[in-house]
Structures are given as C-alpha cells and as structure tokens.
Amino acid sequence: MNAPQIISLGCRMNIAESERMRAMLAGETDLVVVNSCAVTGEALRQTRQAIRRARAAHPAARLVVTGCAAEIDRAAIGAMPQVDGLVANAAKLDPRAWNVPGEAAPLAPARTRAFIAVQNGCDHACTFCVIPQGRGVSRSLPIAAVLREVETHCVAGAKEIVLTGVDLTSWGHDLAGAPGLGVLVRAILDAFPALPRLRLSSVDGIEIDAALFELLAHEPRVMPHLHLSLQHGADLILKRMKRRHSRADAVELVARLKALRPDVAVGADLIAGFPTEDEAHHAANLAIIDELDIVHAHIFPFSPRPGTPATRMPQVPRDVVKARAAELRARGAARRAAWLASLVGETLTVLAERDGSGYAPSYARVAVPDGTAAGTLVDVTVREVREGLLK
Ligand code: SF4
C-alpha cells in the first residue's frame, strides 16, 4: 500500500480536516487513518464498521483512529483488535502527533469548492449532544489565517468558499473585540473581489449578527442558502434541548430574510422523537417544515448519547421515533420536490464539478452540459427535474 488511506466520516469539519491530513501524511506508507464520528449511535456504528472494513482491506497496514469517536468512546475504540493507535481530535492536524516533519498540516488546495473550518469546538450544552466532549471548547481561526487559506484555494482555482465550523456563528467570540461572523465574511469578500461565491454551512439562527444578516439579505456573492441548526419545531422541546431559540425566532428570521431575498433556500437539521415528545410536539415539528419552506431537510432520529442529560429523560419508543423520522422525511421530500419543480424554466448559474453536475447558488443540484470542466461557472436553463436533479 503506497499512499495513506484517509477514511472520513461525519461532518464537513471532518472532510476539511481529512484533506489536510491527506496532505500532511502524503509521505507515509502502509497507513490507514479513520477520521471518525460519534454524533449519533448510528454514526458510531458506521465508524466501527469502517474500522473493520479498513482492516480487512489492509491487513498489514498501521490503522489509526482519530475524530470524535476516538475522544468520546476512547476506551472502546482503542480496545478494538483492528486498531493500532488513537490520535486525539485536537492533535490530528499536528505533525508531531504522527511523527512526521513540518510545523502544521499543509493546506490541500481545492480547485472547485473549498471548505474552510474557521471555528471549532462548542461552548453550548444542548442536552442531546456529545460534540463538546469530542471537540472541546469553542475557538476561532483569526481573520488573517482565514484569508491565507482563502488565498491558497483561490490561487488553485476555487470558485466557492464554504465556511464551516461546529458552531459557526460563535466565530470571533474568543478573538479581540469579539467580532461577529459578519465581520469575517465582509473581510473575505473585500480581500478577494474576484471570488464569485461564498457559502455558509450550518448556522444557529439566533446567533446571526446584524452585519451577517445584511450580507445574507443583499450581497450577491453570499449564496442565498441558509442551513439552520434548528433541531425542533416545538418550544417546549427546544427548551428541554437547551436550545437558545424559540419557534417564533426561527419563523421571524426566515420571514425577514425572504422578504428581502425571496430566492433564499432554507435548510434545517431536525431531530425526531426527542425524549418526552408527544403527538402535538411532533405535529409542530412537521408543520415547521412548511412554515419555513425548508427545502433541504436533514432529519435525525433521536439517538441517546452516553453522558448526555437527554439520555436520562423519559424516552420515546424506538418504533415511534423511527415512524416520526419517516414522516418528517416524507414532508421534507414533498416540500423539496415542489421547490425543484418551481425552478423549471429558471436559468441558474452552476459551479460544475467532476461528475457532470454542480450546485446552483440555492444549493440545488443541477446537471451541466457534457464536457463542462470542473470549476467552471455555467448558466443552465432548467428544462425538467429527474430523480432530484435539475436538467
Ligand atoms: S450548539 Fe448544541 S448541538 Fe451544536 S455542537 Fe454545540 S452542544 Fe452540540
């Protein structure tokens, strides 16, 4: 086995970090790295499966696990016979942790879309979440460091920068003057006037600062795509989750934004079957998909995570959790299908990727003409929707 195998599970943070580990470990041989996830019981099951499969595929290689599972379930993962070693999440981009030369993991320049992790960790304590255990306290990448990363990707040809983080909208709170995320977005757009597209990954609506709202509402280079870490549509459940927003806050935010930018596409993370959730709470969860016009719905069946307060609350039976998740997915799919159908006849500017398709500003997936080079921005007039792809 020549080049190291980096297996990435979970979130965009892990994807961005895996790209940097790939560059940092390029000189290593017979090495398999599993960059793991433990956000849900299912994610942990997939991590274990990935470890077993990697060992079966590479019986003689050194297999090292990093990522949130290596933090949260350290003893259990470390005890797996397939595993040779663990590297702490906070050390995975440190060459010393891997005994390789260098000061820091080099950037892996992206040629189309570049994910930049500008924030890590989290200071909140949502009652269902283990991420703070896996990624530690919230910390921000200073503006100068972010601009250096943007430059590296733009020089390599990237046309879209995606800002990502664990709790993205808390970026800056630990920096001098506690700037809001809007300051960072403005700084990137000013420093790179030729950068066509900047996208935000998941944000906490209640933490959107005034400057960021203005950019989302009026700046054409900021993509009209708002993915909310919403989690639920019922206020009592939001309280029991220890979320910082109410249903009304989310409704008001989206209404205000859509009034200024009608083409903004809303996405949201929603949990089904949170402990104590009754039929009325579930109905409120279903209804918010329509009320916010959520066209990118990410539905998560509640998963009890060890050491979280939600695990000690009265649980909803698993079959009910699964049934409610299926209902939410069906509602989300219907909303999405209606939205995609409404785009027929529109001309969309698409950033082409290698597979013959790409994303529109609203994050709709669109087929591009044959032979369109990856990294090219191309206008496509939508004629039809086929299996969720605009053509
Ligand atoms: S904000 Fe809540 S859900 Fe998000 S990472 Fe922090 S604790 Fe977890």
Coordinates of C-alpha atoms and ligand atoms in Angstrom, one line a residue:
M1 CA 0.0 0.0 0.0
N2 CA 1.7 3.2 -1.1
A3 CA -0.3 6.4 -0.3
P4 CA -2.0 6.6 3.1
Q5 CA -5.8 5.9 3.2
I6 CA -7.8 8.6 4.9
I7 CA -11.3 7.5 5.6
S8 CA -13.6 10.4 6.6
L9 CA -16.9 10.1 8.4
G10 CA -19.4 12.6 9.6
C11 CA -19.4 16.4 9.2
R12 CA -17.8 18.9 6.9
M13 CA -15.3 19.7 9.6
N14 CA -14.0 16.2 9.3
I15 CA -14.0 16.4 5.5
A16 CA -11.9 19.6 5.6
E17 CA -9.5 18.1 8.3
S18 CA -9.2 14.8 6.3
E19 CA -8.0 16.8 3.3
R20 CA -5.3 18.4 5.4
M21 CA -4.3 15.1 7.0
R22 CA -4.0 13.6 3.5
A23 CA -1.6 16.3 2.5
M24 CA 0.4 16.1 5.8
L25 CA 0.7 12.3 5.7
A26 CA 1.4 12.0 1.9
G27 CA 4.9 10.6 2.5
E28 CA 3.7 7.8 4.8
T29 CA 3.2 4.2 3.6
D30 CA 1.1 1.3 4.9
L31 CA -1.1 3.7 6.9
V32 CA -4.8 3.8 7.3
V33 CA -6.5 6.7 9.2
V34 CA -10.1 6.6 10.2
N35 CA -11.4 10.2 10.9
S36 CA -14.3 9.1 12.9
C37 CA -17.7 10.5 14.0
A38 CA -19.8 9.8 17.1
V39 CA -22.6 12.4 16.9
T40 CA -25.2 9.6 16.9
G41 CA -25.3 5.9 17.8
E42 CA -25.6 5.2 14.1
A43 CA -22.5 7.3 13.4
L44 CA -20.6 5.3 15.9
R45 CA -21.8 2.0 14.4
Q46 CA -20.6 3.2 11.0
T47 CA -17.3 4.2 12.5
R48 CA -16.8 0.7 13.9
Q49 CA -17.8 -0.8 10.6
A50 CA -15.4 1.4 8.7
I51 CA -12.6 0.3 11.0
R52 CA -13.4 -3.4 10.5
R53 CA -13.6 -3.0 6.7
A54 CA -10.4 -1.0 6.6
R55 CA -8.5 -3.7 8.5
A56 CA -9.9 -6.4 6.2
A57 CA -8.8 -4.4 3.1
H58 CA -5.4 -3.6 4.6
P59 CA -4.4 -6.5 6.9
A60 CA -0.7 -5.3 7.2
A61 CA -1.2 -1.6 7.5
R62 CA -0.9 0.6 10.6
L63 CA -4.5 1.6 11.4
V64 CA -5.0 4.8 13.5
V65 CA -8.3 6.3 14.6
T66 CA -8.9 10.0 15.2
G67 CA -12.0 12.1 15.3
C68 CA -14.9 12.4 17.8
A69 CA -15.3 8.6 18.4
A70 CA -11.6 8.5 19.4
E71 CA -12.5 11.1 22.0
I72 CA -15.9 10.2 23.2
D73 CA -15.6 6.3 23.1
R74 CA -11.8 6.2 23.5
A75 CA -11.6 3.0 25.6
A76 CA -14.0 1.0 23.4
I77 CA -12.4 2.1 20.1
G78 CA -8.9 1.6 21.5
A79 CA -9.8 -1.9 22.6
M80 CA -10.9 -3.0 19.1
P81 CA -8.4 -5.6 17.8
Q82 CA -8.2 -3.9 14.4
V83 CA -6.9 -0.6 15.9
D84 CA -3.2 0.1 16.3
G85 CA -3.4 3.6 17.7
L86 CA -5.5 6.6 18.5
V87 CA -4.7 10.3 17.8
A88 CA -6.6 12.9 19.8
N89 CA -9.1 15.1 17.9
A90 CA -7.3 18.3 18.9
A91 CA -3.9 16.9 17.7
K92 CA -4.9 15.4 14.3
L93 CA -3.5 18.3 12.4
D94 CA -0.3 18.4 14.4
P95 CA 2.6 16.7 12.5
R96 CA 4.2 15.7 15.9
A97 CA 1.2 13.5 16.7
W98 CA 2.0 11.5 13.6
N99 CA 5.8 11.7 13.9
V100 CA 6.1 13.5 10.5
P101 CA 8.1 16.6 9.8
G102 CA 6.5 20.1 9.5
E103 CA 5.1 22.8 11.7
A104 CA 1.4 22.3 10.8
A105 CA -0.7 20.2 8.4
P106 CA -0.4 21.9 5.0
L107 CA -3.5 23.1 3.2
A108 CA -4.9 20.9 0.4
P109 CA -5.8 23.5 -2.3
A110 CA -9.3 22.9 -3.7
R111 CA -10.0 23.6 -7.4
T112 CA -13.8 23.9 -7.2
R113 CA -15.3 24.3 -3.7
A114 CA -13.1 24.8 -0.7
F115 CA -14.3 24.0 2.9
I116 CA -12.6 26.2 5.5
A117 CA -13.0 25.3 9.1
V118 CA -13.0 28.8 10.7
Q119 CA -14.3 27.7 14.1
N120 CA -14.0 24.5 16.2
G121 CA -15.5 23.2 19.4
C122 CA -18.6 24.4 21.2
D123 CA -19.4 26.2 24.5
H124 CA -23.1 25.3 24.5
A125 CA -24.6 22.3 26.2
C126 CA -27.5 21.1 24.2
T127 CA -28.9 18.2 26.2
F128 CA -28.7 15.6 23.4
C129 CA -25.2 16.5 22.1
V130 CA -21.8 14.9 22.7
I131 CA -19.8 17.2 20.3
P132 CA -18.4 19.4 23.1
Q133 CA -17.0 16.2 24.6
G134 CA -15.4 15.3 21.2
R135 CA -14.2 18.7 20.1
G136 CA -13.7 20.8 23.3
V137 CA -14.4 24.5 23.8
S138 CA -15.2 26.9 21.0
R139 CA -12.2 28.6 19.3
S140 CA -11.9 30.7 16.2
L141 CA -9.3 30.9 13.4
P142 CA -8.2 34.6 13.3
I143 CA -9.1 36.6 10.2
A144 CA -5.5 36.7 8.9
A145 CA -5.2 32.9 9.0
V146 CA -8.6 32.5 7.2
L147 CA -7.6 35.0 4.5
R148 CA -4.4 32.9 3.9
E149 CA -6.4 29.8 3.5
V150 CA -8.9 31.6 1.1
E151 CA -5.9 32.8 -0.9
T152 CA -4.4 29.3 -1.3
H153 CA -7.7 28.0 -2.6
C154 CA -8.4 30.9 -4.9
V155 CA -4.9 30.6 -6.4
A156 CA -5.7 26.9 -7.0
G157 CA -8.8 27.9 -8.9
A158 CA -11.6 27.5 -6.3
K159 CA -14.7 29.5 -7.2
E160 CA -16.6 28.8 -4.0
I161 CA -15.5 29.1 -0.4
V162 CA -17.7 27.2 2.2
L163 CA -17.2 28.5 5.8
T164 CA -17.7 25.7 8.2
G165 CA -17.4 25.1 12.0
V166 CA -19.0 23.1 14.8
D167 CA -20.9 26.3 16.0
L168 CA -20.1 28.5 13.1
T169 CA -21.9 31.6 14.3
S170 CA -19.9 31.7 17.5
W171 CA -16.8 32.5 15.4
G172 CA -15.0 35.5 16.8
H173 CA -16.3 35.5 20.4
D174 CA -12.8 34.4 21.6
L175 CA -11.0 37.0 19.5
A176 CA -10.0 40.6 20.4
G177 CA -13.1 42.8 20.2
A178 CA -15.3 39.7 19.8
P179 CA -16.2 40.3 16.1
G180 CA -19.2 38.6 14.7
L181 CA -19.2 36.2 11.7
G182 CA -20.4 39.1 9.5
V183 CA -17.1 40.8 10.0
L184 CA -15.2 37.7 8.7
V185 CA -17.5 37.3 5.7
R186 CA -17.1 41.0 4.9
A187 CA -13.3 40.7 5.2
I188 CA -13.1 37.8 2.8
L189 CA -15.3 39.5 0.2
D190 CA -13.3 42.7 0.4
A191 CA -9.9 40.9 0.3
F192 CA -11.0 38.7 -2.7
P193 CA -13.2 40.8 -5.0
A194 CA -12.8 38.2 -7.8
L195 CA -14.2 35.4 -5.6
P196 CA -17.6 34.6 -7.1
R197 CA -19.2 32.6 -4.3
L198 CA -19.2 32.3 -0.5
R199 CA -21.4 29.8 1.3
L200 CA -22.2 29.3 4.9
S201 CA -22.6 25.8 6.3
S202 CA -24.9 25.2 9.2
V203 CA -25.7 28.2 11.4
D204 CA -27.5 28.9 14.7
G205 CA -30.2 31.4 13.6
I206 CA -30.4 33.1 16.9
E207 CA -26.6 33.9 16.7
I208 CA -26.7 35.6 13.3
D209 CA -25.3 39.1 13.8
A210 CA -26.7 42.2 12.1
A211 CA -23.8 42.5 9.6
L212 CA -24.1 38.9 8.6
F213 CA -27.9 39.3 8.2
E214 CA -27.3 42.2 5.8
L215 CA -24.8 40.2 3.8
L216 CA -27.2 37.3 3.5
A217 CA -30.0 39.6 2.5
H218 CA -28.2 41.8 0.0
E219 CA -24.8 40.5 -1.1
P220 CA -25.0 38.6 -4.4
R221 CA -21.7 36.8 -3.7
V222 CA -23.1 35.3 -0.5
M223 CA -25.1 32.3 -1.6
P224 CA -28.9 32.5 -0.9
H225 CA -28.8 29.3 1.1
L226 CA -29.4 29.3 4.9
H227 CA -29.0 26.0 6.7
L228 CA -30.3 26.3 10.2
S229 CA -29.3 24.1 13.2
L230 CA -33.0 24.3 14.2
Q231 CA -33.4 20.9 15.8
H232 CA -37.2 21.1 16.6
G233 CA -40.4 23.0 15.9
A234 CA -42.0 22.9 19.4
D235 CA -41.0 25.4 22.0
L236 CA -41.2 23.0 25.0
I237 CA -38.9 20.5 23.3
L238 CA -36.5 23.3 22.3
K239 CA -36.4 24.2 26.0
R240 CA -35.7 20.6 27.0
M241 CA -33.0 20.5 24.4
K242 CA -31.5 23.7 25.9
R243 CA -31.5 25.4 22.6
R244 CA -31.3 29.2 22.6
H245 CA -34.1 30.0 20.2
S246 CA -37.8 29.6 20.0
R247 CA -40.0 28.6 17.1
A248 CA -41.1 32.2 16.7
D249 CA -37.4 33.3 16.5
A250 CA -36.9 31.0 13.5
V251 CA -40.1 31.9 11.8
E252 CA -39.3 35.6 12.2
L253 CA -35.8 35.3 10.9
V254 CA -36.8 33.4 7.8
A255 CA -39.7 35.7 7.1
R256 CA -37.4 38.8 7.4
L257 CA -34.8 37.2 5.1
K258 CA -37.3 36.0 2.5
A259 CA -38.9 39.4 2.4
L260 CA -35.5 40.9 1.3
R261 CA -34.3 37.9 -0.7
P262 CA -37.2 35.7 -1.9
D263 CA -34.9 33.1 -3.6
V264 CA -33.1 32.2 -0.4
A265 CA -33.3 28.4 0.1
V266 CA -33.8 27.2 3.7
G267 CA -32.3 24.0 5.1
A268 CA -32.5 22.7 8.6
D269 CA -31.5 19.9 10.9
L270 CA -34.5 18.4 12.8
I271 CA -34.5 15.7 15.4
A272 CA -37.4 13.2 15.5
G273 CA -38.5 11.6 18.7
F274 CA -36.7 13.6 21.3
P275 CA -37.5 12.4 24.8
T276 CA -40.9 13.5 26.1
E277 CA -42.0 14.4 22.6
D278 CA -45.8 13.8 22.2
E279 CA -48.0 13.9 19.1
A280 CA -48.6 17.6 19.4
H281 CA -44.9 18.3 19.6
H282 CA -44.4 16.1 16.6
A283 CA -47.1 17.9 14.7
A284 CA -45.3 21.2 15.4
N285 CA -42.1 19.6 14.1
L286 CA -43.8 18.6 10.9
A287 CA -45.5 22.0 10.5
I288 CA -42.3 24.0 10.7
I289 CA -41.0 22.4 7.5
D290 CA -43.9 24.1 5.6
E291 CA -43.9 27.3 7.7
L292 CA -40.2 27.9 7.0
D293 CA -40.3 26.4 3.5
I294 CA -37.5 24.0 4.4
V295 CA -36.2 22.5 1.1
H296 CA -33.1 21.0 2.4
A297 CA -34.3 19.0 5.4
H298 CA -31.8 16.9 7.3
I299 CA -33.8 14.5 9.7
F300 CA -32.1 12.7 12.6
P301 CA -33.9 10.1 14.6
F302 CA -33.1 10.9 18.3
S303 CA -30.1 8.9 19.4
P304 CA -29.4 8.7 23.1
R305 CA -25.7 9.5 23.6
P306 CA -23.8 8.4 26.7
G307 CA -23.3 11.1 29.3
T308 CA -25.9 13.5 27.9
P309 CA -28.9 14.8 30.0
A310 CA -31.4 13.7 27.3
T311 CA -30.4 10.1 28.0
R312 CA -31.9 10.4 31.5
M313 CA -35.2 11.8 30.2
P314 CA -38.3 9.6 29.5
Q315 CA -37.6 8.0 26.1
V316 CA -40.0 7.8 23.2
P317 CA -40.3 4.2 22.0
R318 CA -37.9 3.4 19.1
D319 CA -40.6 2.4 16.7
V320 CA -42.3 5.7 17.3
V321 CA -39.0 7.6 16.8
K322 CA -38.5 5.8 13.5
A323 CA -42.1 6.4 12.3
R324 CA -41.9 10.1 13.2
A325 CA -38.5 10.4 11.4
A326 CA -40.0 8.8 8.3
E327 CA -43.0 11.3 8.4
L328 CA -40.6 14.2 8.7
R329 CA -38.5 12.9 5.8
A330 CA -41.6 12.5 3.7
R331 CA -42.8 16.0 4.5
G332 CA -39.3 17.4 3.7
A333 CA -39.2 15.4 0.4
A334 CA -42.6 16.8 -0.7
R335 CA -41.5 20.3 0.1
R336 CA -38.2 19.8 -1.8
A337 CA -40.0 18.3 -4.8
A338 CA -42.3 21.2 -5.1
W339 CA -39.4 23.6 -4.8
L340 CA -37.4 21.8 -7.5
A341 CA -40.4 21.8 -9.8
S342 CA -40.8 25.5 -9.3
L343 CA -37.3 26.0 -10.7
V344 CA -38.2 24.6 -14.2
G345 CA -37.7 27.4 -16.7
E346 CA -35.3 29.3 -14.5
T347 CA -31.7 30.0 -15.6
L348 CA -29.2 29.1 -12.8
T349 CA -25.5 29.7 -12.6
V350 CA -24.0 26.3 -11.7
L351 CA -20.5 25.6 -10.4
A352 CA -19.5 22.5 -12.3
E353 CA -17.9 19.5 -10.5
R354 CA -16.2 16.4 -11.9
D355 CA -19.4 14.3 -12.0
G356 CA -21.2 16.3 -14.7
S357 CA -23.3 18.3 -12.3
G358 CA -22.9 21.0 -9.7
Y359 CA -24.6 23.3 -7.3
A360 CA -26.7 26.4 -8.0
P361 CA -26.5 29.3 -5.5
S362 CA -29.5 27.9 -3.7
Y363 CA -27.7 24.5 -3.3
A364 CA -30.0 22.7 -5.8
R365 CA -28.1 20.0 -7.7
V366 CA -28.0 20.7 -11.5
A367 CA -26.7 18.8 -14.5
V368 CA -24.2 20.7 -16.6
P369 CA -23.6 20.3 -20.4
D370 CA -21.3 17.5 -21.4
G371 CA -17.6 18.4 -21.4
T372 CA -18.0 21.3 -18.9
A373 CA -14.8 21.5 -17.0
A374 CA -14.9 21.1 -13.2
G375 CA -14.5 24.6 -11.6
T376 CA -16.4 26.4 -14.4
L377 CA -19.4 28.6 -13.7
V378 CA -22.0 27.9 -16.3
D379 CA -25.6 29.1 -16.9
V380 CA -28.1 26.3 -17.2
T381 CA -31.8 26.8 -18.1
V382 CA -33.7 24.2 -16.3
R383 CA -36.0 22.1 -18.5
E384 CA -37.0 19.3 -16.1
V385 CA -36.4 17.6 -12.8
R386 CA -35.3 14.0 -12.9
E387 CA -34.7 12.0 -9.7
G388 CA -34.0 15.2 -7.7
L389 CA -31.5 16.5 -10.3
L390 CA -32.4 19.6 -12.3
K391 CA -31.7 19.2 -16.0
Ligands
SF4_1 S1 -24.6 24.0 19.7 FE1 -25.5 22.3 20.8 S2 -25.9 20.8 19.1 FE2 -24.4 22.3 18.3 S3 -22.4 21.4 18.8 FE3 -22.9 22.8 20.5 S4 -23.9 21.5 22.0 FE4 -23.9 20.4 20.1

